[in-house]
Every structure is written in C-alpha cells, then in structure tokens.
Short mmCIF file of C-alpha atoms in Angstrom, two decimals:
data_model
loop_
_atom_site.label_atom_id
_atom_site.label_comp_id
_atom_site.label_asym_id
_atom_site.label_seq_id
_atom_site.Cartn_x
_atom_site.Cartn_y
_atom_site.Cartn_z
CA MET B 272 62.59 7.88 -21.49
CA SER B 273 61.88 4.89 -23.67
CA ALA B 274 58.77 5.03 -25.87
CA ARG B 275 57.55 1.83 -24.35
CA ARG B 276 58.02 3.35 -20.53
CA THR B 277 56.57 5.97 -21.15
CA PHE B 278 53.46 3.78 -22.98
CA ILE B 279 53.09 1.46 -19.91
CA LEU B 280 53.09 4.62 -17.07
CA SER B 281 50.87 6.23 -19.51
CA TRP B 282 48.29 2.87 -19.37
CA MET B 283 48.63 2.60 -15.74
CA GLY B 284 47.66 6.72 -15.22
CA ALA B 285 44.40 5.86 -16.86
CA LEU B 286 43.74 2.48 -15.01
CA ILE B 287 44.47 5.10 -11.87
CA TRP B 288 42.26 7.67 -12.82
CA PHE B 289 39.44 5.00 -14.43
CA PRO B 290 37.54 4.33 -10.96
CA SER B 291 36.94 7.90 -10.19
CA ILE B 292 35.67 8.01 -13.82
CA SER B 293 33.42 5.35 -12.63
CA GLN B 294 32.58 6.16 -9.06
CA THR B 295 28.33 6.68 -8.87
CA SER B 296 27.59 9.49 -6.65
CA VAL B 297 25.52 9.33 -3.73
CA LYS B 298 22.33 11.21 -4.03
CA THR B 299 20.62 13.47 -0.79
CA VAL B 300 17.90 15.82 -0.32
CA ILE B 301 16.70 17.46 2.88
CA ALA B 302 13.84 16.92 4.53
CA GLU B 303 11.38 19.86 4.50
CA LYS B 304 8.90 20.65 7.55
CA GLY B 305 5.72 17.84 6.97
CA ASP B 306 7.67 15.61 4.80
CA GLY B 307 7.12 11.78 5.52
CA ILE B 308 8.78 9.11 3.77
CA TYR B 309 5.89 8.90 1.20
CA SER B 310 5.61 12.35 0.92
CA LEU B 311 9.81 12.06 0.22
CA LEU B 312 10.01 10.04 -2.39
CA ARG B 313 7.12 10.85 -4.02
CA LYS B 314 8.89 14.45 -4.58
CA GLN B 315 11.98 12.15 -6.29
CA GLY B 316 9.31 10.91 -8.43
CA MET B 317 9.78 7.21 -6.73
CA ASN B 318 7.27 4.66 -6.09
CA PRO B 319 7.42 5.23 -2.36
CA VAL B 320 6.40 1.59 -1.22
CA ARG B 321 8.27 -0.24 -3.74
CA HIS B 322 11.38 1.91 -2.29
CA TYR B 323 10.30 2.56 1.26
CA GLY B 324 12.40 -0.50 2.96
CA HIS B 325 15.71 0.66 1.09
CA PHE B 326 15.89 3.97 2.09
CA VAL B 327 14.75 3.00 5.82
CA ASP B 328 17.75 0.73 5.77
CA LEU B 329 19.76 3.43 4.01
CA ASN B 330 18.37 6.27 6.62
CA GLN B 331 17.71 4.34 9.71
CA ASP B 332 20.43 6.07 11.79
CA ASN B 333 18.85 9.25 11.13
CA LEU B 334 15.25 8.46 11.77
CA ARG B 335 12.62 9.16 14.71
CA ASP B 336 11.15 5.99 15.96
CA SER B 337 12.69 4.14 12.52
CA MET B 338 10.14 5.73 10.50
CA HIS B 339 9.93 10.09 10.85
CA LEU B 340 12.09 12.38 9.52
CA TYR B 341 14.07 14.78 11.29
CA GLU B 342 13.02 18.51 8.96
CA GLY B 343 16.21 20.27 7.86
CA ARG B 344 18.21 17.06 7.75
CA GLU B 345 20.09 15.16 5.16
CA TYR B 346 18.74 11.73 3.86
CA ILE B 347 20.16 9.57 0.71
CA ILE B 348 17.99 8.69 -1.53
CA PRO B 349 18.00 5.02 -3.29
CA GLN B 350 19.46 4.72 -6.36
CA VAL B 351 17.28 3.68 -8.56
CA PRO B 352 17.81 2.95 -12.65
CA ALA B 353 16.00 5.89 -14.66
CA ASP B 354 13.71 3.63 -16.73
CA THR B 355 12.61 2.08 -13.27
CA ILE B 356 9.41 4.76 -12.55
CA ALA B 357 8.07 4.13 -16.05
CA ILE B 358 8.29 0.79 -16.13
CA GLU B 359 6.52 0.40 -12.81
CA GLU B 360 4.03 2.98 -14.33
CA SER B 361 3.52 0.95 -17.77
CA VAL B 362 3.01 -2.61 -15.31
CA ALA B 363 0.54 -0.91 -13.30
CA LYS B 364 -1.44 0.69 -16.36
CA LYS B 365 -1.77 -2.42 -18.01
CA ALA B 366 -2.58 -4.46 -14.85
CA THR B 367 -5.63 -6.62 -14.37
CA GLU B 368 -5.26 -9.82 -12.76
CA ILE B 369 -2.25 -10.76 -10.77
CA LYS B 370 0.99 -11.21 -13.18
CA THR B 371 4.45 -11.64 -13.00
CA VAL B 372 7.12 -9.79 -15.30
CA SER B 373 10.50 -10.63 -13.86
CA ASN B 374 10.25 -10.39 -10.20
CA ILE B 375 7.37 -7.72 -9.89
CA LEU B 376 4.05 -8.80 -9.29
CA SER B 377 0.76 -7.20 -10.16
CA ASP B 378 -2.00 -7.02 -9.04
CA ASP B 379 -4.90 -3.88 -9.28
CA ILE B 380 -5.92 -4.53 -5.87
CA PHE B 381 -3.36 -2.47 -4.66
CA GLY B 382 -3.96 0.76 -7.09
CA LYS B 383 -2.46 1.97 -9.91
CA ASP B 384 0.00 3.55 -8.51
CA TYR B 385 1.17 0.67 -6.08
CA ALA B 386 0.27 -2.00 -8.39
CA SER B 387 3.83 -3.71 -8.60
CA THR B 388 5.60 -5.49 -5.24
CA GLU B 389 9.33 -6.60 -5.65
CA ILE B 390 9.99 -10.32 -4.99
CA LYS B 391 12.30 -9.38 -2.71
CA SER B 392 12.94 -13.14 -1.14
CA ASN B 393 11.46 -16.47 -0.87
CA LYS B 394 11.51 -17.20 3.10
CA LEU B 395 8.13 -17.17 2.63
CA GLN B 396 7.33 -19.31 -0.48
CA GLY B 397 5.33 -21.88 0.37
CA ALA B 398 3.24 -20.02 2.91
CA VAL B 399 -0.67 -19.44 2.87
CA TYR B 400 -1.55 -16.01 4.30
CA TYR B 401 -5.69 -14.78 4.69
CA LEU B 402 -5.98 -11.45 5.60
CA ILE B 403 -9.38 -10.10 7.01
CA SER B 404 -9.42 -6.40 7.22
CA GLY B 405 -12.16 -5.01 10.73
CA HIS B 406 -15.77 -3.96 9.46
CA GLY B 407 -16.63 -2.79 5.59
CA GLY B 408 -19.25 -3.07 2.76
CA PRO B 409 -21.72 -1.40 4.88
CA ASP B 410 -20.19 -1.38 8.25
CA PRO B 411 -17.72 1.29 8.09
CA GLY B 412 -17.27 0.62 12.04
CA ALA B 413 -16.61 3.47 14.64
CA ILE B 414 -16.69 7.08 13.05
CA GLU B 415 -15.43 9.75 14.73
CA LYS B 416 -14.59 13.15 13.29
CA TYR B 417 -10.74 14.71 12.57
CA GLU B 418 -10.21 17.80 11.57
CA GLY B 419 -13.78 18.44 10.68
CA LYS B 420 -13.94 15.99 7.78
CA ILE B 421 -15.20 11.94 9.41
CA ILE B 422 -13.09 9.36 9.38
CA ALA B 423 -13.59 5.41 10.15
CA GLU B 424 -12.50 2.32 11.38
CA ASP B 425 -11.97 0.23 8.30
CA GLU B 426 -10.45 1.84 5.84
CA TYR B 427 -7.42 2.44 8.08
CA ALA B 428 -7.70 -1.22 8.69
CA TYR B 429 -8.11 -2.26 5.03
CA ASP B 430 -5.18 0.42 3.79
CA ILE B 431 -3.06 -1.61 6.80
CA THR B 432 -3.78 -4.89 5.47
CA LEU B 433 -2.92 -3.76 1.70
CA ARG B 434 0.07 -2.92 2.88
CA LEU B 435 0.69 -6.30 4.73
CA ALA B 436 -0.29 -7.98 2.01
CA LYS B 437 2.50 -6.48 -0.23
CA GLU B 438 5.10 -7.27 2.67
CA LEU B 439 4.50 -10.84 2.60
CA ILE B 440 4.31 -11.08 -0.80
CA SER B 441 7.15 -9.60 -1.26
CA HIS B 442 9.01 -12.56 0.18
CA GLY B 443 7.18 -15.11 -2.14
CA ALA B 444 3.70 -15.60 0.26
CA LYS B 445 0.38 -16.59 -1.07
CA THR B 446 -2.09 -14.19 -0.03
CA TYR B 447 -5.03 -13.74 -0.35
CA ILE B 448 -7.01 -10.49 1.29
CA ILE B 449 -10.39 -11.45 2.26
CA ILE B 450 -12.57 -8.22 2.10
CA ARG B 451 -11.94 -5.74 -0.77
CA ASP B 452 -12.16 -2.75 -2.30
CA PRO B 453 -12.28 -2.73 -6.57
CA ASN B 454 -10.82 0.69 -6.34
CA ASP B 455 -9.49 2.69 -3.41
CA GLY B 456 -6.21 0.45 -3.36
CA ILE B 457 -2.95 2.10 -1.48
CA ARG B 458 -3.55 5.25 -0.09
CA ASP B 459 -1.36 7.83 1.27
CA GLN B 460 -3.81 10.40 2.87
CA ARG B 461 -3.97 10.85 6.56
CA VAL B 462 -8.21 11.42 5.78
CA LEU B 463 -9.04 8.29 3.95
CA GLU B 464 -12.02 8.98 2.39
CA ILE B 465 -15.09 6.76 3.11
CA ASP B 466 -17.03 4.52 0.85
CA ARG B 467 -19.42 1.27 1.53
CA ASP B 468 -18.29 -0.64 -1.91
CA GLU B 469 -15.88 -3.17 -0.35
CA VAL B 470 -16.93 -7.04 -1.24
CA ALA B 471 -15.52 -10.58 0.63
CA TYR B 472 -13.35 -12.68 -1.71
CA PRO B 473 -13.51 -13.12 -4.58
CA ASN B 474 -16.48 -10.61 -5.00
CA GLU B 475 -19.03 -11.40 -2.91
CA GLU B 476 -21.67 -8.57 -1.33
CA ILE B 477 -21.05 -7.78 1.92
CA PRO B 478 -23.95 -9.00 4.24
CA LEU B 479 -25.70 -6.23 6.75
CA ASN B 480 -26.13 -8.44 9.58
CA GLN B 481 -23.34 -8.60 12.01
CA LEU B 482 -23.59 -12.07 12.71
CA LEU B 483 -23.87 -13.20 8.66
CA ARG B 484 -21.45 -10.92 7.83
CA LEU B 485 -18.91 -12.68 10.11
CA LYS B 486 -19.74 -16.13 8.97
CA GLN B 487 -19.36 -14.95 5.64
CA ARG B 488 -15.80 -14.70 6.28
CA VAL B 489 -15.16 -17.73 8.14
CA ASP B 490 -17.20 -19.84 5.58
CA ILE B 491 -14.67 -17.82 2.82
CA VAL B 492 -11.62 -18.63 4.89
CA ASN B 493 -12.56 -22.12 5.49
CA LYS B 494 -12.88 -23.47 2.16
CA LEU B 495 -9.97 -21.41 0.73
CA TYR B 496 -8.10 -23.84 4.28
CA LEU B 497 -9.05 -27.05 2.73
CA GLU B 498 -8.42 -25.87 -0.84
CA ASN B 499 -4.75 -25.44 0.48
CA SER B 500 -4.98 -28.82 2.98
CA GLY B 501 -0.86 -29.30 3.84
CA LYS B 502 0.86 -26.14 3.18
CA TYR B 503 1.38 -23.78 5.63
CA GLN B 504 -1.33 -21.75 6.49
CA ARG B 505 -1.93 -18.57 9.03
CA LEU B 506 -4.88 -16.46 9.38
CA ILE B 507 -4.04 -12.08 10.39
CA VAL B 508 -6.85 -9.96 11.35
CA THR B 509 -6.67 -6.41 11.54
CA HIS B 510 -9.02 -4.46 13.52
CA VAL B 511 -9.16 -0.33 14.42
CA ASP B 512 -10.44 -0.50 17.78
CA SER B 513 -12.86 2.48 18.89
CA ARG B 514 -13.04 3.27 22.70
CA SER B 515 -13.53 6.26 24.78
CA ARG B 516 -11.62 8.80 24.13
CA GLY B 517 -9.53 9.54 26.47
CA GLN B 518 -7.70 6.09 26.06
CA ASN B 519 -4.68 6.00 24.55
CA ILE B 520 -4.20 1.96 24.10
CA ASP B 521 -1.09 -0.18 22.30
CA VAL B 522 -0.96 -2.68 19.38
CA PHE B 523 -2.53 -5.94 21.09
CA PHE B 524 -2.52 -9.26 19.47
CA TYR B 525 -5.27 -11.79 20.35
CA HIS B 526 -5.22 -15.82 19.54
CA HIS B 527 -7.17 -19.05 20.42
CA GLU B 528 -6.92 -20.16 23.38
CA ASN B 529 -6.26 -24.01 22.63
CA SER B 530 -3.99 -23.06 19.25
CA LYS B 531 -0.73 -23.46 20.23
CA ASN B 532 0.49 -22.19 16.57
CA GLY B 533 -2.16 -19.35 16.86
CA LYS B 534 -0.25 -17.93 20.03
CA ARG B 535 3.02 -18.69 18.36
CA LEU B 536 1.63 -15.91 15.56
CA ALA B 537 0.95 -13.91 17.96
CA GLU B 538 3.79 -14.04 20.23
CA SER B 539 5.86 -13.64 17.47
CA ILE B 540 4.11 -10.49 16.25
CA HIS B 541 4.03 -9.07 20.16
CA GLU B 542 7.86 -9.71 20.51
CA THR B 543 8.73 -7.93 17.37
CA PHE B 544 6.67 -4.98 18.14
CA LEU B 545 8.58 -4.80 22.05
CA LYS B 546 11.82 -5.22 20.35
CA LYS B 547 10.68 -2.17 17.75
CA TYR B 548 9.83 -0.12 20.90
CA ARG B 549 12.94 -1.15 22.69
CA GLN B 550 15.46 -0.06 19.55
CA TYR B 551 13.43 3.13 18.81
CA GLN B 552 11.46 4.34 21.66
CA PRO B 553 14.22 3.59 25.07
CA ASN B 554 11.91 5.73 27.08
CA ARG B 555 8.25 4.86 26.32
CA ASN B 556 6.80 2.03 28.09
CA TYR B 557 5.20 -0.01 25.36
CA GLU B 558 1.59 -1.94 26.86
CA GLY B 559 0.68 -3.62 24.19
CA THR B 560 -0.06 -7.04 25.16
CA PHE B 561 -0.49 -10.92 23.52
CA ALA B 562 -3.34 -12.92 25.06
CA ASP B 563 -5.91 -15.37 23.95
CA ARG B 564 -9.47 -14.60 22.86
CA SER B 565 -11.60 -17.79 21.95
CA GLY B 566 -14.52 -15.96 22.25
CA LEU B 567 -14.33 -13.68 19.07
CA TYR B 568 -15.93 -14.94 16.39
CA LEU B 569 -13.35 -15.00 14.41
CA VAL B 570 -11.43 -16.86 16.49
CA LYS B 571 -13.56 -18.93 17.42
CA ASN B 572 -14.56 -20.49 14.17
CA THR B 573 -12.11 -20.53 11.54
CA LEU B 574 -9.48 -22.81 11.14
CA PRO B 575 -6.03 -21.80 10.65
CA ALA B 576 -3.78 -21.27 13.01
CA MET B 577 -4.38 -16.76 13.79
CA ALA B 578 -3.74 -13.48 15.23
CA TYR B 579 -6.23 -10.87 16.07
CA ILE B 580 -4.60 -7.46 15.77
CA GLU B 581 -5.90 -4.48 17.29
CA ILE B 582 -4.48 -1.35 16.05
CA GLY B 583 -5.49 1.16 17.86
CA ASN B 584 -8.27 3.48 19.35
CA ILE B 585 -9.50 5.61 16.11
CA LYS B 586 -11.32 7.95 19.07
CA ASN B 587 -8.10 8.63 20.66
CA LYS B 588 -6.15 12.05 19.66
CA LYS B 589 -3.07 10.02 20.09
CA ASP B 590 -3.54 6.72 18.82
CA GLN B 591 -5.37 8.80 16.19
CA LYS B 592 -1.00 9.58 15.12
CA ARG B 593 -0.38 6.36 14.65
CA ILE B 594 -3.33 5.31 12.64
CA LEU B 595 -3.93 8.36 10.19
CA ASP B 596 -0.10 9.31 9.37
CA PRO B 597 0.44 7.10 5.88
CA ASP B 598 4.31 6.04 7.28
CA ASN B 599 3.19 4.79 10.82
CA ARG B 600 0.51 2.50 8.37
CA GLN B 601 3.79 1.40 6.69
CA ALA B 602 5.99 0.74 9.57
CA LEU B 603 2.45 -1.10 11.11
CA ALA B 604 2.09 -3.22 8.23
CA LYS B 605 5.83 -3.98 8.29
CA TRP B 606 6.62 -4.89 11.63
CA ILE B 607 3.46 -6.85 11.59
CA SER B 608 5.49 -9.14 8.13
CA GLU B 609 8.48 -8.58 10.38
CA GLY B 610 6.82 -11.14 13.21
CA VAL B 611 5.14 -13.15 10.42
CA LEU B 612 8.76 -13.66 9.28
CA LEU B 613 10.18 -14.94 12.96
CA ASP B 614 7.26 -17.33 13.69
CA PHE B 615 7.56 -18.84 10.05
CA ASP B 616 11.30 -19.19 11.13
CA ASN B 617 10.50 -20.95 14.53
CA GLY B 618 7.90 -22.39 12.28
CA ASN B 619 9.60 -24.69 9.92
#
C-alpha cells in the first residue's frame, strides 16, 4: 500500500472517530422520596426558577400532572455551562435595581436566589402588565393552621404573583408588581412565614382599612395606566380564597361584564387550564369557570382590562396541596402565563 493511500485511510479514520470524542453525555438523576422539581434541581447546584421550564420540556412524558416527579424514576438534567451558576449568583448579589446583563434581567424583588430572569423571547414585547396579589401589609387575609404552624393567604398569593412576573418578564413584558415585599422574594418552602412589611408600588405603606387599601391599589394602577397610554395593558389579580374547610374549589377567573378584552383575558387563561387538566388529569373534571364579577372593587374601578384569579381555598386540605407545594405554585404561574400569551396573540 502506498504511503499516500495509508495517509488518506488514517485521515478518514480520524474523521470517523472524531464525532464520538465530541459527543456530550446526557446527565440523569434518580428522584428520591420527597423530591420535587425544585429540590431536585437545587441538589444539582442549579437555579430551579431559571431551569424549571427546560427540565419540564425534557421530562414531560415522565411527570405526573406535568409537575410532579415519580420516586425512583430517572430524569434528564438540563445541560448548563459550568460557569452559569457562578454568574447567576454574582449577578444576584450585585443587583440593587433592575439592570440588563446580556439576556438576563436582575431584580432583587425576586429574592437573592432568584433575582436573575433569563429573557427567553420577545413574544410580549410592548405589553404592560400590572400584578396585584391579595391582602398584604397589615392584613394577611385568612389564616389557617397547617401541621402546627400558621399560614396566611397573602404570602401564597404573593409567591405565585412573583413567579408569574418572572414568566412574563422572560417573554419581554414590562411588569409592575404592585404589592411588594422587600425581603421575601420567591420561596420554595411549603410553610411561608407570615410578615406584615409588604408595601404598595413603589414604596407606599398599605392602609389597614379595607376600602382605603383597595382604593390605594386602584389609584396606583390607574395612574400607571395613564402614564402608559396607548400601550397594550392588562391587570391580573391573584387571590387565595377562604371558605369552609370542606369546600374544595378549582381555580376561578373573573372579569368585568362590560370589558370585552377582560373577558378574553380571563377566557384565555381558563382555556389554558382546561387544556392542561385534559392533558395531565384526563380522569378529573375541572370545574373552574370564568365569569363576570363587576361588583368586586378592583374589577369595578381599575382602568386596564383585567382578570381576577381565585387560586383556591386555603382552609381546604385538597386545595392546600395546590397552594403549599412550591412546584404547584410554579405550575400555576406557568399556566397563567401561557394563558396570557394566548390572550396577547389573540389580541394582536
């Protein structure tokens, strides 16, 4: 065999073997008892808020109800550059106000661990959203005892609202979080500690009187609405209900009877929930509805088209599973955001 031919064969052999050297192995882990998506990702040293969606996409056929892990099953872990976690932590520590770092926005309102929000798309570019969580400040809403500890409505509505805000921001929306807590951020515990230090945007003390408290929120939203005149604007209120302990309720959506855009927003989110339940819980009837509730103060007096969302009954044991599990709270925020995206697509 000539030297030239030997060289060619050797070179071709190198080409044949090169791809196998460059292949990246897929990392998987086995879910242990008590693991949720958040805790599993955190064990891998990853930011669970940032990588939650990617994890679900990779493992959607191996999840119960699109959000729960099966103990003992193997799950694919999203591939993350080695320095990503360090970068996220650095950005979170240095952030004192919203600022852009490449395709990452950072805001301390989400807490030290989750300050960074990756911009995934510009699907909501130009849209403005006002997010109000129920109660807050001197009024925690209804309280209930859970495993010997006290839980309150406002803490869970606020946590879901923060998660929703991150989802909307990740698609390019300008988002105002109207009720704000300077030190809570997104929390992954089941029992969220009660405090009374929430303020109204940008930093107003929340009145104890219910009517004054609601009027304050209306005035803030309406002022911002006029400042953003001409833009696509929507208001979303999240509220945890309090009913008799025996009453299990699904997620409900309300709108103003005379608001065509508000009705479409509520209907779009409701339609998304229906689709999710059919997909992930086909044997369970979803009984949540959307309807006009024009008598509610916030529904009646705010200017933007709006959807008022009742998340569940804090006193009911079944609803507590939906509200207290951080993975469930993330799923609720994700589903609401998908309904918001559907509404925006239909409205443009």
